[in-house]
Every structure is written in C-alpha cells, then in structure tokens.
mmCIF file of C-alpha atoms in Angstrom:
data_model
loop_
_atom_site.group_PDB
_atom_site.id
_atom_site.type_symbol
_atom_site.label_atom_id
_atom_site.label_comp_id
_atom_site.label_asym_id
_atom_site.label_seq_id
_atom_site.Cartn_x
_atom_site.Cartn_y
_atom_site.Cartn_z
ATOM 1 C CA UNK A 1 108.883 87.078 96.246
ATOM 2 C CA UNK A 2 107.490 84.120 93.987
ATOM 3 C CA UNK A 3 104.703 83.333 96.687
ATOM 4 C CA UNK A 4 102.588 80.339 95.352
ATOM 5 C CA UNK A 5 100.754 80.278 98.919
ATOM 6 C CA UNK A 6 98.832 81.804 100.965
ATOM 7 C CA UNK A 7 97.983 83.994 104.076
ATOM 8 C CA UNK A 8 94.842 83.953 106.388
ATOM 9 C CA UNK A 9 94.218 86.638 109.327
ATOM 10 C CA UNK A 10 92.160 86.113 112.420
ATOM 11 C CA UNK A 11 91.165 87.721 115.853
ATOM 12 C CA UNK A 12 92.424 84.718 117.438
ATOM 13 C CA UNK A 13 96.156 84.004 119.078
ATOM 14 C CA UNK A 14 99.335 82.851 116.446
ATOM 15 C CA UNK A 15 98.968 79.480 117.991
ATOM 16 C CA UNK A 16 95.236 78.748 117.811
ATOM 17 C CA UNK A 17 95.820 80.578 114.410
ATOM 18 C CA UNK A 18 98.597 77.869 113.666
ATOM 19 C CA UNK A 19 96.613 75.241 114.408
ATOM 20 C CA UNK A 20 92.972 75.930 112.828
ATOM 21 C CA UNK A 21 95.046 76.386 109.504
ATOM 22 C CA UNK A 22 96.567 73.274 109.590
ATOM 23 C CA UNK A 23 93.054 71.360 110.994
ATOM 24 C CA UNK A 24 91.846 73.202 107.907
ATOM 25 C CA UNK A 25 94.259 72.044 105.545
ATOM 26 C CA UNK A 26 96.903 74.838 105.362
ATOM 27 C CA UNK A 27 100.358 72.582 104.851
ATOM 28 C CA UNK A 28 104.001 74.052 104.803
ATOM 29 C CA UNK A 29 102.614 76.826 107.851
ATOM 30 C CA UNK A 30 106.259 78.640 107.857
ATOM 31 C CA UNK A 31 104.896 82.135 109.127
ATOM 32 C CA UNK A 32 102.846 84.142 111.390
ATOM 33 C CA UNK A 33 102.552 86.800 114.124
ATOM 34 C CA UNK A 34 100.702 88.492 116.124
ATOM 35 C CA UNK A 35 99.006 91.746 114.547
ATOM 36 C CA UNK A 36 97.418 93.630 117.496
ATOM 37 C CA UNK A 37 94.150 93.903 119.109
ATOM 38 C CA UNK A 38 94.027 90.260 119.097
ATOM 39 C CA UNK A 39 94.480 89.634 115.617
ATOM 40 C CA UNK A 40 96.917 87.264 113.814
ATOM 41 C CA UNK A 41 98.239 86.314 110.796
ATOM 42 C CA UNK A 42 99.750 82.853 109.250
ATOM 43 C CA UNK A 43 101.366 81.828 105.764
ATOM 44 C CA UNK A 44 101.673 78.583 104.394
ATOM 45 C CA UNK A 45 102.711 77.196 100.818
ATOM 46 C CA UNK A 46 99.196 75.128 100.328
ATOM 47 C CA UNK A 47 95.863 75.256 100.651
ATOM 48 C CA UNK A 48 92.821 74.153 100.082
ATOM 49 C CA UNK A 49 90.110 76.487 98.646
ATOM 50 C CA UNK A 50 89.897 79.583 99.686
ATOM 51 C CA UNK A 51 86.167 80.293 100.369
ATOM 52 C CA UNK A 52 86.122 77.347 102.303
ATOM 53 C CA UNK A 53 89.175 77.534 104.211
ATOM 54 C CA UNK A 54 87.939 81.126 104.656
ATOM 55 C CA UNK A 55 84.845 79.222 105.807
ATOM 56 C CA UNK A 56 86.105 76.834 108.306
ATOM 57 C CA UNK A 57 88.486 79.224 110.205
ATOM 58 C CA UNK A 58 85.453 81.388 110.568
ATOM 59 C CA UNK A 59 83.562 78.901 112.221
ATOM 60 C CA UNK A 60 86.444 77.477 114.488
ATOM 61 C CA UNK A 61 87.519 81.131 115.645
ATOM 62 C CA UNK A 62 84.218 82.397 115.833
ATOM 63 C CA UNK A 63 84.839 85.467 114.437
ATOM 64 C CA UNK A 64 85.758 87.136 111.234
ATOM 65 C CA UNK A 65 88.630 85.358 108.717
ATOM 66 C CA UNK A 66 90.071 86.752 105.890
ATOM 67 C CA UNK A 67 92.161 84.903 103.643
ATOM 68 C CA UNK A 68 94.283 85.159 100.379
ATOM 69 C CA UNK A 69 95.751 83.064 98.165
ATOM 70 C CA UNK A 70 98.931 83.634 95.693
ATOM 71 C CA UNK A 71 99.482 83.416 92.428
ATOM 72 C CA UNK A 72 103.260 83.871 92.040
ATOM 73 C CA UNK A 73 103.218 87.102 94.348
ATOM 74 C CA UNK A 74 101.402 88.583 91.149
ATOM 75 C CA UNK A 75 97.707 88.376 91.666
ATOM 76 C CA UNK A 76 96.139 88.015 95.332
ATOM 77 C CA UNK A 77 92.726 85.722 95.690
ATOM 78 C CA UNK A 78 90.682 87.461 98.661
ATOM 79 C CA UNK A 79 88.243 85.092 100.567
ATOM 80 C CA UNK A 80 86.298 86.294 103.364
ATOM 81 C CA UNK A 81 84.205 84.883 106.226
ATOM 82 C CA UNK A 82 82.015 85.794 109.020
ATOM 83 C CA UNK A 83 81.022 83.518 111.797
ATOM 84 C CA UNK A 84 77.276 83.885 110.856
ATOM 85 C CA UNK A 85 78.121 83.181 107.256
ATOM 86 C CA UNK A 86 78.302 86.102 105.477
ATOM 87 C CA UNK A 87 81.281 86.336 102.762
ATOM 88 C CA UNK A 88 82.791 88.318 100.015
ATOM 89 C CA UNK A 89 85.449 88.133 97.609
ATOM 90 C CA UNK A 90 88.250 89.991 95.751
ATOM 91 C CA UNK A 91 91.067 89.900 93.242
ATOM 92 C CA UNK A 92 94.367 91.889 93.907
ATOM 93 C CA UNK A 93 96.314 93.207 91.604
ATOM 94 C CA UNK A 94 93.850 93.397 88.698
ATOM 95 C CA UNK A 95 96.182 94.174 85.529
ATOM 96 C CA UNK A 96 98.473 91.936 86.336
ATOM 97 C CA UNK A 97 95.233 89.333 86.321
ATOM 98 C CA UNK A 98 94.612 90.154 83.282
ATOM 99 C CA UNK A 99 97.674 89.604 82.007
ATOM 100 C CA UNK A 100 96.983 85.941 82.854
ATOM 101 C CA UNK A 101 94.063 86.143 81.649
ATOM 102 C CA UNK A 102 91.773 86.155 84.760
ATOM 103 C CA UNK A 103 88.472 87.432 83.873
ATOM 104 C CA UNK A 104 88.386 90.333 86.613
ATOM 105 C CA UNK A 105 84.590 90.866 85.553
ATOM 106 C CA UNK A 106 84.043 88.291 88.147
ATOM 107 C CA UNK A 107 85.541 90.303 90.986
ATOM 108 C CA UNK A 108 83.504 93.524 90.788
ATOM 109 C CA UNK A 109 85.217 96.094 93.371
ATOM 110 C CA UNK A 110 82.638 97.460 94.733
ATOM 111 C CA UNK A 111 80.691 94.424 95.394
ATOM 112 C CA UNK A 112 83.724 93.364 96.931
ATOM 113 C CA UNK A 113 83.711 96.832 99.067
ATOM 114 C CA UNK A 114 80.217 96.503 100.203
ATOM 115 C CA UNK A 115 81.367 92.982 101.501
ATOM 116 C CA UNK A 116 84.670 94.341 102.682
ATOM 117 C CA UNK A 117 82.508 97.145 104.755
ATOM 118 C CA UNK A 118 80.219 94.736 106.047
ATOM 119 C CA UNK A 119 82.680 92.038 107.294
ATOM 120 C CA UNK A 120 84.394 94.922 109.081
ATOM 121 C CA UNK A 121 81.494 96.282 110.546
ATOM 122 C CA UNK A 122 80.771 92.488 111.542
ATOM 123 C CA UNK A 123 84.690 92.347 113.126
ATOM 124 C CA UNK A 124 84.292 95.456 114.593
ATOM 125 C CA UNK A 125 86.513 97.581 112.724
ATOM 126 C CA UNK A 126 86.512 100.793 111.598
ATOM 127 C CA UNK A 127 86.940 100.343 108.211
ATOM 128 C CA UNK A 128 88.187 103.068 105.348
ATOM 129 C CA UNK A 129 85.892 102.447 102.732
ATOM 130 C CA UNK A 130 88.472 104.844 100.232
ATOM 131 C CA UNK A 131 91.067 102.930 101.067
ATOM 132 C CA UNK A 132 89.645 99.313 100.738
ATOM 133 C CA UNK A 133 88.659 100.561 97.207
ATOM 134 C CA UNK A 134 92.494 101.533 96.391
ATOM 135 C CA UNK A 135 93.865 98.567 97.754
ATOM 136 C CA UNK A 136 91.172 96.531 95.514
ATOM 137 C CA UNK A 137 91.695 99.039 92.421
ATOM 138 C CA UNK A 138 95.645 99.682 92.373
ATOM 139 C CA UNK A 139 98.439 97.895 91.318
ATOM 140 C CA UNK A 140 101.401 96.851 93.080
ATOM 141 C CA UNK A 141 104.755 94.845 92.255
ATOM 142 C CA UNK A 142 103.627 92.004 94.687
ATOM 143 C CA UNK A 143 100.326 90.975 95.691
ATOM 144 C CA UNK A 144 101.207 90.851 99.276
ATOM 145 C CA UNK A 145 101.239 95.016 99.151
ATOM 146 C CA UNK A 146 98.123 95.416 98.220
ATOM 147 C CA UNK A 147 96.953 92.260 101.049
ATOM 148 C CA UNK A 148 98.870 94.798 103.193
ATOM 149 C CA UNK A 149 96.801 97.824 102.423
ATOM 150 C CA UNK A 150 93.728 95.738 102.206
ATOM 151 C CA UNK A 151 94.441 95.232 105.735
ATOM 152 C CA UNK A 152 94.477 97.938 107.309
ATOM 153 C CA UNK A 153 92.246 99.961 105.050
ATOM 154 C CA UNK A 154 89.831 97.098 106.850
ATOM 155 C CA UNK A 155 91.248 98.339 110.174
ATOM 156 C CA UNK A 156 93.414 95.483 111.437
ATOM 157 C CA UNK A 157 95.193 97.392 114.059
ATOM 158 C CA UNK A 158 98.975 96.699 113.168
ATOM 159 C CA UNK A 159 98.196 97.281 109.383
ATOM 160 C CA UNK A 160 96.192 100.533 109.767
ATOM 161 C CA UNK A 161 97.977 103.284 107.886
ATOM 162 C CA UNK A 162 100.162 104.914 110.955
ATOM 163 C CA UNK A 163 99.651 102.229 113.402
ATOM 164 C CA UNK A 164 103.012 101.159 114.998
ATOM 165 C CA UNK A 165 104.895 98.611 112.958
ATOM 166 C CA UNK A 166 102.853 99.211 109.848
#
C-alpha cells in the first residue's frame, strides 16, 4: 500500500468530514465515505500532529474523533479525542514498530484499551473490549487492517465484525 498518510473517522457527514480535515490541516484529502450510523471516514497524504488534529476535529464535530497516522502502511499512530477532552493513544502493528525501532513501551495496550473503552462509551458505542485488545496486540501486513479491526472492535457500525460492507 506504501501509505505515508493518514485517516481520521467522525460521527459527522463525508463533507463536513472533508472540510474540518482540511480547516485542520489535513492536505492531499483523496478519500472518504460514509461509514453508517452517521459516521465517516477521510484519508489524506499530510497532516499535522495527530493528538491535535485528533483534538481539533473533536471540538469542531462535537463529538468523538479518532485518527491515525501512517508510517509506510507498516505501523499505524492512533490519536483519539472526545469533545470534553478526554484522549488516548495507540500504536498498530507493534513488531513491525519495533523493527524501526519505535519504543512500543510508550504505547501500553491496555492503557490504550481503557481509553479505547471510554471514548466508546463517550461515542456511544458498544465497544468489544477483546477485540480492541487484538486489534492493538496483533500483527497485520498493513497497518490499515488492524485501523480496520480497531474500528469496529470500537463499534463503528460499517466496521463492526458482520456489519454489512465490513
């Protein structure tokens, strides 16, 4: 895939999506669609940091933003926001990280599920707290599989395991 960029999901519509990326910093948007249950989902080849891209989208939508960025399509950064300020973080695709030699000591998986649980909670998902941990534990080919389980082990309705389309 060689994906250098990055993806952030919403509950918002593709074009208000579109455009709070872009007011946010995103540049090169060349993707996105509508997930379900109001949620959406844009790519784009830059951004700015995640946390605070993560940040600002959260505050502009007004609800919960997750976001990741790319490291080749080999390691996934997970930022996450909620619109009263609560965050969390991940790494994807954690022996492949190492292999680059990010210290995945700073990305502790299940401080990264409690986050992941409570952002959900905050979204109001129904979250699989087995499967967020898999999707945060495993490895993958491509980053963007394990953003895709990530998904909807949170329960973004399109990416849940036997939704349609997933």
């Amino acid at each position: 895939m060689g994906n250098r960029g990055g993806t952030a999901v919403a509950r918002a519509t593709v074009a208000e999506l579109e455009e709070f990326a872009a007011e946010a910093g995103c540049a090169g948007i060349d993707g996105a669609g509508d997930l379900g249950g109001g949620w959406s989902q844009v790519q784009y080849d830059d951004q700015p940091d995640g946390a605070a891209l993560a940040a600002a989208l959260a505050r502009r939508t007004g609800a919960p933003v997750l976001t990741v960025a790319y490291l080749d399509s080999d390691v996934g950064f997970v930022e996450a926001a909620t619109f009263a300020g609560g965050s969390w973080r991940a790494l994807l695709n954690r022996v492949t990280a190492e292999n680059y030699e990010i210290p995945v000591d700073r990305f502790p998986v299940e401080t990264a599920l409690a986050g992941a649980l409570d952002w959900a909670a905050a979204a109001g998902l129904s979250a699989d707290p087995a499967g967020i941990r898999a999707a945060l534990a495993d490895s993958e080919t491509f980053a963007e599989e394990l953003t895709d389980r990530l998904l909807g082990a949170l329960g973004i309705p399109s990416a849940a395991p036997g939704a349609a389309g997933a």
